Amino acid sequence: MTAQAAPRRGRPGYDRAEVLRIAVELFNQQGYDATSVADLAQRLGLSKSALYHHFDSKEQLLSLALDDALNGLEAALESALAQEGTVADTLTGLIRGAILVLTEQQPQVTLLLRLRGNSPVEIAALERRRNFDHRVIDLVRQAQAEGVLRSDIGAGIATRLVFGMVNSIAEWYRPAGSVAAEELSGDVIAIALEGLQPR
Amino acid sequence: MTAQAAPRRGRPGYDRAEVLRIAVELFNQQGYDATSVADLAQRLGLSKSALYHHFDSKEQLLSLALDDALNGLEAALESALAQEGTVADTLTGLIRGAILVLTEQQPQVTLLLRLRGNSPVEIAALERRRNFDHRVIDLVRQAQAEGVLRSDIGAGIATRLVFGMVNSIAEWYRPAGSVAAEELSGDVIAIALEGLQPR
């Protein structure tokens, strides 16, 4: 860290991970586009130069956070595909994995879900998300072809709606709350497969 | 409109509704917090003073747009409650009504769903949305008590997940697309009640 004359209220000894965590929190609170490097420096109680010691740019912080979320989701898909079992097992494994990523990396996933595509970093992340979606839609289509899932609802719409349930969890899940991620996964899978009517 | 020396490229004769429509479009594109009155004036090709002829403030535009969305959702709930029928009919009527509001007022609903609560207008809208949610949760709880819906999934979680499906439509629905709102409502209700497994 270079010597600075600028105010450094408290000046805590942040490491990169901590700076990233606080940046993502601020992006989610006031929007990425509305957050300046000066805002972030102020929140951290660091000078802008001290902040640039940790990161090159605001976009780099965004990019790292989106990578966290996308790497997690892609790993959940790979892991579900690597499991022994039917395509139905793959899909339920994927839902469980995605909800785990979402609850463990809620701030990064929230950022991903709110992207508008206003910069190259955002456009690249949206493209990765689109590829992920298409791989899942292909799985649902396969499950429909095998008769494991009903085929009167299009694979694209069914996938988007079920992931609508999954993603909505980012809006209201509280890590310290009364509902565990595992219980939530069970509920989402129950609704997605069986629905809410009593059997 | 007062006489202005400021540039007025094109200076189209906007009415209030048109100014509001374009403002909401811009808020959704770059975020409400990141959008200044100057940005909006530029997008409209109006001077700031000409814009203030239509509206008092950026917050007033936000407030009107959120009222559109919330009035629509609340009217859908009242209308579903006023229907003859079981609590299950009320709930399916509500889902149909909410999806209709969402597809007809997609920009306003999108704005509502992305609120962060950074201003009194936003906090008031979030409070109205919370009241709406609680009324729906009460309906789901009643349906569970009557045995119309399974009760092994909490009413709050079931409601939030089903509305997660509904709200996700705002992210990808295209008015000119191949899927009609009515078809989408049928798909959401089918998944919510019956699930994706073949019966």
Short mmCIF file of C-alpha atoms in Angstrom, two decimals:
data_model
loop_
_atom_site.label_atom_id
_atom_site.label_comp_id
_atom_site.label_asym_id
_atom_site.label_seq_id
_atom_site.Cartn_x
_atom_site.Cartn_y
_atom_site.Cartn_z
CA MET A 1 0.00 0.00 0.00
CA THR A 2 1.45 3.35 -0.97
CA ALA A 3 1.69 6.25 1.48
CA GLN A 4 -1.31 8.58 1.23
CA ALA A 5 -2.21 12.00 2.56
CA ALA A 6 -5.92 11.33 1.96
CA PRO A 7 -8.20 10.59 4.94
CA ARG A 8 -8.29 6.94 5.96
CA ARG A 9 -10.93 6.74 8.63
CA GLY A 10 -10.09 3.63 10.60
CA ARG A 11 -8.20 2.28 7.57
CA PRO A 12 -8.76 -1.36 8.31
CA GLY A 13 -6.36 -3.84 6.77
CA TYR A 14 -8.63 -5.27 4.12
CA ASP A 15 -7.52 -8.16 1.98
CA ARG A 16 -8.69 -8.60 -1.61
CA ALA A 17 -11.52 -10.96 -0.67
CA GLU A 18 -12.88 -8.51 1.88
CA VAL A 19 -12.73 -5.57 -0.55
CA LEU A 20 -14.58 -7.68 -3.13
CA ARG A 21 -17.21 -8.73 -0.58
CA ILE A 22 -17.93 -5.13 0.42
CA ALA A 23 -17.94 -3.96 -3.21
CA VAL A 24 -20.56 -6.55 -4.15
CA GLU A 25 -22.65 -5.57 -1.13
CA LEU A 26 -22.55 -1.93 -2.27
CA PHE A 27 -23.31 -2.81 -5.92
CA ASN A 28 -26.38 -4.73 -4.76
CA GLN A 29 -27.50 -1.89 -2.48
CA GLN A 30 -27.31 0.99 -4.91
CA GLY A 31 -26.79 -0.64 -8.29
CA TYR A 32 -23.52 -1.27 -10.12
CA ASP A 33 -23.97 1.64 -12.54
CA ALA A 34 -24.74 4.07 -9.71
CA THR A 35 -21.69 3.04 -7.65
CA SER A 36 -18.48 4.98 -8.26
CA VAL A 37 -14.99 3.99 -7.15
CA ALA A 38 -15.20 7.02 -4.82
CA ASP A 39 -18.37 5.56 -3.22
CA LEU A 40 -16.59 2.29 -2.66
CA ALA A 41 -13.47 3.93 -1.24
CA GLN A 42 -15.69 5.90 1.13
CA ARG A 43 -17.55 2.78 2.27
CA LEU A 44 -14.23 1.06 2.94
CA GLY A 45 -12.71 4.11 4.61
CA LEU A 46 -9.81 3.91 2.14
CA SER A 47 -8.42 6.43 -0.29
CA LYS A 48 -9.07 5.71 -3.96
CA SER A 49 -5.35 4.98 -4.45
CA ALA A 50 -5.37 2.50 -1.59
CA LEU A 51 -8.35 0.81 -3.23
CA TYR A 52 -6.51 0.69 -6.56
CA HIS A 53 -3.75 -1.14 -4.73
CA HIS A 54 -6.17 -4.06 -4.44
CA PHE A 55 -8.03 -3.81 -7.77
CA ASP A 56 -7.48 -2.24 -11.18
CA SER A 57 -11.03 -1.04 -11.74
CA LYS A 58 -14.69 -1.26 -10.74
CA GLU A 59 -15.19 -3.58 -13.72
CA GLN A 60 -12.58 -5.99 -12.38
CA LEU A 61 -14.53 -6.26 -9.12
CA LEU A 62 -17.72 -6.91 -11.08
CA SER A 63 -16.00 -9.48 -13.25
CA LEU A 64 -14.59 -11.42 -10.27
CA ALA A 65 -17.97 -11.47 -8.51
CA LEU A 66 -19.78 -12.67 -11.64
CA ASP A 67 -17.12 -15.34 -12.17
CA ASP A 68 -17.79 -16.62 -8.63
CA ALA A 69 -21.49 -16.97 -9.36
CA LEU A 70 -21.09 -18.44 -12.85
CA ASN A 71 -18.28 -20.83 -11.86
CA GLY A 72 -20.50 -22.09 -9.06
CA LEU A 73 -23.52 -22.64 -11.31
CA GLU A 74 -21.44 -24.28 -14.04
CA ALA A 75 -19.76 -26.57 -11.48
CA ALA A 76 -23.22 -27.52 -10.16
CA LEU A 77 -24.26 -28.50 -13.68
CA GLU A 78 -21.06 -30.50 -14.33
CA SER A 79 -21.41 -32.27 -11.01
CA ALA A 80 -25.08 -33.13 -11.69
CA LEU A 81 -24.13 -34.46 -15.14
CA ALA A 82 -21.31 -36.55 -13.65
CA GLN A 83 -23.70 -38.31 -11.24
CA GLU A 84 -24.88 -41.82 -11.99
CA GLY A 85 -28.60 -41.90 -12.62
CA THR A 86 -31.45 -40.88 -14.87
CA VAL A 87 -31.94 -37.48 -16.48
CA ALA A 88 -34.47 -36.79 -13.68
CA ASP A 89 -31.68 -37.38 -11.13
CA THR A 90 -29.47 -34.99 -13.09
CA LEU A 91 -32.15 -32.30 -13.01
CA THR A 92 -32.90 -32.65 -9.31
CA GLY A 93 -29.14 -32.71 -8.59
CA LEU A 94 -28.78 -29.52 -10.62
CA ILE A 95 -31.58 -27.77 -8.72
CA ARG A 96 -30.01 -28.76 -5.40
CA GLY A 97 -26.58 -27.60 -6.56
CA ALA A 98 -27.88 -24.30 -7.95
CA ILE A 99 -29.76 -23.52 -4.72
CA LEU A 100 -26.64 -24.32 -2.72
CA VAL A 101 -24.59 -21.90 -4.86
CA LEU A 102 -27.32 -19.29 -4.54
CA THR A 103 -27.51 -19.52 -0.76
CA GLU A 104 -23.73 -19.69 -0.28
CA GLN A 105 -22.92 -16.94 -2.78
CA GLN A 106 -26.13 -14.99 -2.53
CA PRO A 107 -24.56 -11.51 -3.11
CA GLN A 108 -22.69 -12.62 -6.25
CA VAL A 109 -25.73 -14.46 -7.66
CA THR A 110 -27.95 -11.45 -6.88
CA LEU A 111 -25.54 -9.28 -8.86
CA LEU A 112 -25.65 -11.75 -11.76
CA LEU A 113 -29.44 -11.86 -11.78
CA ARG A 114 -29.72 -8.06 -11.91
CA LEU A 115 -27.29 -7.51 -14.79
CA ARG A 116 -28.46 -5.17 -17.50
CA GLY A 117 -25.71 -5.78 -20.05
CA ASN A 118 -24.39 -2.21 -20.06
CA SER A 119 -20.69 -3.15 -20.44
CA PRO A 120 -18.50 -5.82 -22.06
CA VAL A 121 -18.06 -7.61 -18.69
CA GLU A 122 -21.84 -7.75 -18.24
CA ILE A 123 -22.45 -8.88 -21.81
CA ALA A 124 -19.89 -11.69 -21.43
CA ALA A 125 -21.52 -12.82 -18.17
CA LEU A 126 -24.99 -12.77 -19.73
CA GLU A 127 -23.64 -14.87 -22.60
CA ARG A 128 -22.27 -17.46 -20.13
CA ARG A 129 -25.60 -17.46 -18.33
CA ARG A 130 -27.40 -17.97 -21.64
CA ASN A 131 -25.17 -20.96 -22.47
CA PHE A 132 -25.92 -22.44 -19.05
CA ASP A 133 -29.66 -21.97 -19.62
CA HIS A 134 -29.48 -23.66 -23.01
CA ARG A 135 -27.67 -26.67 -21.60
CA VAL A 136 -30.41 -27.02 -18.97
CA ILE A 137 -33.16 -26.62 -21.57
CA ASP A 138 -31.53 -29.46 -23.54
CA LEU A 139 -31.66 -31.67 -20.43
CA VAL A 140 -35.36 -30.86 -19.90
CA ARG A 141 -36.05 -31.60 -23.57
CA GLN A 142 -34.29 -34.96 -23.17
CA ALA A 143 -36.35 -35.72 -20.04
CA GLN A 144 -39.51 -34.91 -21.98
CA ALA A 145 -38.45 -37.19 -24.84
CA GLU A 146 -37.87 -40.00 -22.33
CA GLY A 147 -41.33 -39.44 -20.82
CA VAL A 148 -39.87 -38.46 -17.44
CA LEU A 149 -41.33 -34.95 -17.67
CA ARG A 150 -44.63 -33.86 -19.23
CA SER A 151 -44.18 -32.49 -22.72
CA ASP A 152 -47.28 -30.30 -23.01
CA ILE A 153 -45.22 -27.41 -21.59
CA GLY A 154 -42.34 -26.28 -23.83
CA ALA A 155 -38.86 -27.19 -22.53
CA GLY A 156 -37.72 -23.55 -22.68
CA ILE A 157 -40.69 -22.24 -20.71
CA ALA A 158 -40.59 -25.08 -18.18
CA THR A 159 -36.88 -24.45 -17.56
CA ARG A 160 -37.30 -20.68 -17.26
CA LEU A 161 -40.22 -21.05 -14.85
CA VAL A 162 -38.49 -23.60 -12.61
CA PHE A 163 -35.36 -21.45 -12.55
CA GLY A 164 -37.65 -18.51 -11.83
CA MET A 165 -38.49 -20.31 -8.57
CA VAL A 166 -34.82 -21.08 -7.90
CA ASN A 167 -33.59 -17.55 -8.66
CA SER A 168 -36.36 -15.87 -6.66
CA ILE A 169 -34.78 -17.36 -3.55
CA ALA A 170 -31.98 -14.79 -3.91
CA GLU A 171 -34.56 -12.06 -3.21
CA TRP A 172 -35.69 -13.25 0.20
CA TYR A 173 -33.34 -15.94 1.55
CA ARG A 174 -31.65 -15.02 4.82
CA PRO A 175 -28.60 -17.11 5.78
CA ALA A 176 -29.50 -16.80 9.48
CA GLY A 177 -33.21 -17.40 8.82
CA SER A 178 -35.34 -20.35 9.78
CA VAL A 179 -35.28 -22.11 6.39
CA ALA A 180 -32.23 -24.16 5.48
CA ALA A 181 -30.99 -24.39 1.90
CA GLU A 182 -31.56 -28.15 1.91
CA GLU A 183 -35.21 -27.76 2.93
CA LEU A 184 -35.72 -25.12 0.23
CA SER A 185 -34.27 -27.45 -2.40
CA GLY A 186 -36.73 -30.11 -1.34
CA ASP A 187 -39.62 -27.65 -1.63
CA VAL A 188 -38.59 -26.40 -5.08
CA ILE A 189 -38.14 -29.96 -6.38
CA ALA A 190 -41.49 -31.01 -4.89
CA ILE A 191 -43.33 -28.14 -6.59
CA ALA A 192 -41.43 -28.53 -9.87
CA LEU A 193 -42.15 -32.27 -10.09
CA GLU A 194 -45.37 -32.85 -8.16
CA GLY A 195 -47.01 -29.42 -7.82
CA LEU A 196 -48.93 -28.07 -4.86
CA GLN A 197 -52.08 -30.17 -5.19
CA PRO A 198 -52.31 -32.98 -2.68
CA ARG A 199 -51.67 -36.28 -4.44
CA MET B 1 -43.89 24.79 -21.97
CA THR B 2 -41.65 27.76 -21.24
CA ALA B 3 -39.38 29.25 -23.88
CA GLN B 4 -35.86 27.83 -23.70
CA ALA B 5 -32.48 28.66 -25.16
CA ALA B 6 -31.24 25.13 -24.44
CA PRO B 7 -30.87 22.67 -27.32
CA ARG B 8 -34.03 20.74 -28.16
CA ARG B 9 -32.96 18.22 -30.77
CA GLY B 10 -36.15 17.30 -32.56
CA ARG B 11 -38.16 18.39 -29.52
CA PRO B 12 -41.03 16.04 -30.07
CA GLY B 13 -44.35 16.99 -28.51
CA TYR B 14 -44.38 14.43 -25.72
CA ASP B 15 -47.39 14.08 -23.49
CA ARG B 16 -47.09 13.03 -19.83
CA ALA B 17 -47.74 9.36 -20.56
CA GLU B 18 -45.02 9.26 -23.19
CA VAL B 19 -42.48 10.97 -20.92
CA LEU B 20 -43.31 8.47 -18.18
CA ARG B 21 -42.99 5.53 -20.58
CA ILE B 22 -39.54 6.63 -21.75
CA ALA B 23 -38.41 7.39 -18.19
CA VAL B 24 -39.33 3.88 -17.03
CA GLU B 25 -37.52 2.39 -20.04
CA LEU B 26 -34.38 4.35 -19.09
CA PHE B 27 -34.66 3.45 -15.37
CA ASN B 28 -34.83 -0.23 -16.34
CA GLN B 29 -31.88 0.09 -18.72
CA GLN B 30 -29.40 1.81 -16.46
CA GLY B 31 -30.98 1.63 -13.01
CA TYR B 32 -33.10 4.24 -11.26
CA ASP B 33 -30.28 5.42 -8.97
CA ALA B 34 -27.89 5.81 -11.91
CA THR B 35 -30.35 7.84 -14.00
CA SER B 36 -30.26 11.63 -13.60
CA VAL B 37 -32.88 14.09 -14.76
CA ALA B 38 -30.23 15.30 -17.23
CA ASP B 39 -29.95 11.74 -18.65
CA LEU B 40 -33.69 11.62 -19.10
CA ALA B 41 -33.85 15.09 -20.70
CA GLN B 42 -31.11 14.00 -23.10
CA ARG B 43 -32.92 10.79 -24.00
CA LEU B 44 -36.08 12.78 -24.70
CA GLY B 45 -34.25 15.51 -26.57
CA LEU B 46 -35.78 18.06 -24.19
CA SER B 47 -34.21 20.63 -21.93
CA LYS B 48 -34.42 19.91 -18.20
CA SER B 49 -36.87 22.80 -17.80
CA ALA B 50 -39.10 21.42 -20.54
CA LEU B 51 -39.05 18.08 -18.72
CA TYR B 52 -39.96 19.78 -15.43
CA HIS B 53 -42.98 21.19 -17.26
CA HIS B 54 -44.31 17.60 -17.31
CA PHE B 55 -43.08 16.31 -13.95
CA ASP B 56 -41.90 17.72 -10.64
CA SER B 57 -39.07 15.27 -10.04
CA LYS B 58 -37.48 11.95 -10.91
CA GLU B 59 -39.15 10.51 -7.80
CA GLN B 60 -42.56 11.51 -9.09
CA LEU B 61 -41.93 9.50 -12.28
CA LEU B 62 -40.85 6.51 -10.19
CA SER B 63 -43.87 6.86 -7.95
CA LEU B 64 -46.33 6.96 -10.86
CA ALA B 65 -44.75 3.92 -12.51
CA LEU B 66 -44.79 1.91 -9.27
CA ASP B 67 -48.41 2.92 -8.68
CA ASP B 68 -49.29 1.52 -12.12
CA ALA B 69 -47.74 -1.83 -11.26
CA LEU B 70 -49.10 -2.02 -7.72
CA ASN B 71 -52.60 -0.83 -8.66
CA GLY B 72 -52.67 -3.52 -11.33
CA LEU B 73 -51.58 -6.29 -8.96
CA GLU B 74 -53.95 -5.17 -6.21
CA ALA B 75 -56.84 -4.97 -8.69
CA ALA B 76 -56.00 -8.52 -9.86
CA LEU B 77 -56.21 -9.72 -6.25
CA GLU B 78 -59.52 -7.90 -5.60
CA SER B 79 -60.97 -9.26 -8.81
CA ALA B 80 -59.86 -12.83 -7.98
CA LEU B 81 -61.39 -12.47 -4.49
CA ALA B 82 -64.66 -11.14 -5.95
CA GLN B 83 -65.06 -14.23 -8.19
CA GLU B 84 -67.51 -16.94 -7.24
CA GLY B 85 -65.70 -20.18 -6.47
CA THR B 86 -63.33 -22.03 -4.19
CA VAL B 87 -60.09 -20.68 -2.75
CA ALA B 88 -58.33 -22.67 -5.49
CA ASP B 89 -60.31 -20.69 -8.09
CA THR B 90 -59.27 -17.47 -6.34
CA LEU B 91 -55.61 -18.48 -6.47
CA THR B 92 -55.65 -19.50 -10.14
CA GLY B 93 -57.59 -16.31 -10.95
CA LEU B 94 -54.95 -14.30 -9.12
CA ILE B 95 -52.09 -15.96 -11.02
CA ARG B 96 -53.85 -15.26 -14.35
CA GLY B 97 -54.51 -11.66 -13.34
CA ALA B 98 -50.95 -11.07 -12.08
CA ILE B 99 -49.43 -12.49 -15.29
CA LEU B 100 -51.74 -10.28 -17.36
CA VAL B 101 -50.61 -7.19 -15.41
CA LEU B 102 -46.99 -8.29 -15.76
CA THR B 103 -47.20 -8.76 -19.52
CA GLU B 104 -49.25 -5.59 -20.13
CA GLN B 105 -47.21 -3.38 -17.79
CA GLN B 106 -43.91 -5.21 -18.04
CA PRO B 107 -41.67 -2.09 -17.68
CA GLN B 108 -43.47 -0.86 -14.56
CA VAL B 109 -43.51 -4.34 -12.96
CA THR B 110 -39.82 -4.82 -13.82
CA LEU B 111 -39.07 -1.54 -12.03
CA LEU B 112 -41.08 -2.71 -9.00
CA LEU B 113 -39.28 -6.06 -8.86
CA ARG B 114 -35.84 -4.40 -8.92
CA LEU B 115 -36.49 -1.89 -6.14
CA ARG B 116 -33.82 -1.59 -3.50
CA GLY B 117 -35.62 0.63 -1.01
CA ASN B 118 -33.19 3.54 -1.25
CA SER B 119 -35.83 6.30 -0.96
CA PRO B 120 -39.19 6.96 0.76
CA VAL B 121 -41.06 6.28 -2.54
CA GLU B 122 -39.31 2.91 -2.86
CA ILE B 123 -39.88 2.00 0.77
CA ALA B 124 -43.60 2.81 0.46
CA ALA B 125 -43.88 0.66 -2.69
CA LEU B 126 -42.05 -2.23 -1.01
CA GLU B 127 -44.46 -1.95 1.92
CA ARG B 128 -47.45 -2.17 -0.45
CA ARG B 129 -45.85 -5.17 -2.15
CA ARG B 130 -45.30 -6.82 1.24
CA ASN B 131 -48.97 -6.31 2.15
CA PHE B 132 -49.98 -7.88 -1.17
CA ASP B 133 -47.70 -10.87 -0.50
CA HIS B 134 -49.15 -11.36 2.96
CA ARG B 135 -52.69 -11.37 1.65
CA VAL B 136 -51.71 -14.05 -0.88
CA ILE B 137 -49.93 -16.10 1.78
CA ASP B 138 -53.13 -15.99 3.86
CA LEU B 139 -55.06 -17.37 0.87
CA VAL B 140 -52.55 -20.18 0.41
CA ARG B 141 -52.74 -20.96 4.13
CA GLN B 142 -56.54 -21.12 3.85
CA ALA B 143 -56.27 -23.46 0.84
CA GLN B 144 -53.92 -25.69 2.83
CA ALA B 145 -56.35 -25.74 5.79
CA GLU B 146 -59.15 -26.77 3.41
CA GLY B 147 -56.99 -29.57 1.97
CA VAL B 148 -56.96 -28.01 -1.52
CA LEU B 149 -53.18 -27.50 -1.40
CA ARG B 150 -50.55 -29.74 0.19
CA SER B 151 -49.47 -28.50 3.59
CA ASP B 152 -46.03 -30.09 3.87
CA ILE B 153 -44.58 -26.93 2.24
CA GLY B 154 -44.98 -23.76 4.31
CA ALA B 155 -47.54 -21.26 2.95
CA GLY B 156 -44.96 -18.47 2.88
CA ILE B 157 -42.40 -20.49 0.93
CA ALA B 158 -44.98 -21.95 -1.45
CA THR B 159 -46.31 -18.45 -2.21
CA ARG B 160 -42.85 -16.96 -2.69
CA LEU B 161 -41.78 -19.80 -4.99
CA VAL B 162 -44.91 -19.68 -7.15
CA PHE B 163 -44.62 -15.90 -7.41
CA GLY B 164 -40.96 -16.47 -8.22
CA MET B 165 -42.19 -18.26 -11.35
CA VAL B 166 -44.71 -15.49 -12.09
CA ASN B 167 -42.24 -12.64 -11.56
CA SER B 168 -39.46 -14.31 -13.55
CA ILE B 169 -41.64 -13.85 -16.63
CA ALA B 170 -40.79 -10.12 -16.48
CA GLU B 171 -37.16 -11.04 -17.25
CA TRP B 172 -37.74 -12.79 -20.56
CA TYR B 173 -41.28 -12.15 -21.83
CA ARG B 174 -41.42 -10.40 -25.21
CA PRO B 175 -44.78 -8.85 -26.17
CA ALA B 176 -44.16 -9.68 -29.83
CA GLY B 177 -42.83 -13.16 -29.01
CA SER B 178 -44.34 -16.54 -29.75
CA VAL B 179 -45.80 -17.17 -26.29
CA ALA B 180 -49.08 -15.47 -25.37
CA ALA B 181 -49.78 -14.33 -21.81
CA GLU B 182 -52.76 -16.69 -21.62
CA GLU B 183 -50.62 -19.72 -22.54
CA LEU B 184 -48.00 -18.71 -19.98
CA SER B 185 -50.66 -18.46 -17.27
CA GLY B 186 -51.79 -21.98 -18.11
CA ASP B 187 -48.20 -23.25 -17.86
CA VAL B 188 -47.53 -21.55 -14.51
CA ILE B 189 -50.79 -22.86 -13.04
CA ALA B 190 -50.09 -26.36 -14.37
CA ILE B 191 -46.63 -26.46 -12.77
CA ALA B 192 -47.81 -24.83 -9.53
CA LEU B 193 -50.69 -27.29 -9.09
CA GLU B 194 -49.62 -30.47 -10.89
CA GLY B 195 -45.86 -30.21 -11.35
CA LEU B 196 -43.83 -31.36 -14.33
CA GLN B 197 -44.06 -35.10 -13.80
CA PRO B 198 -46.46 -36.84 -16.15
CA ARG B 199 -49.59 -37.80 -14.21
#
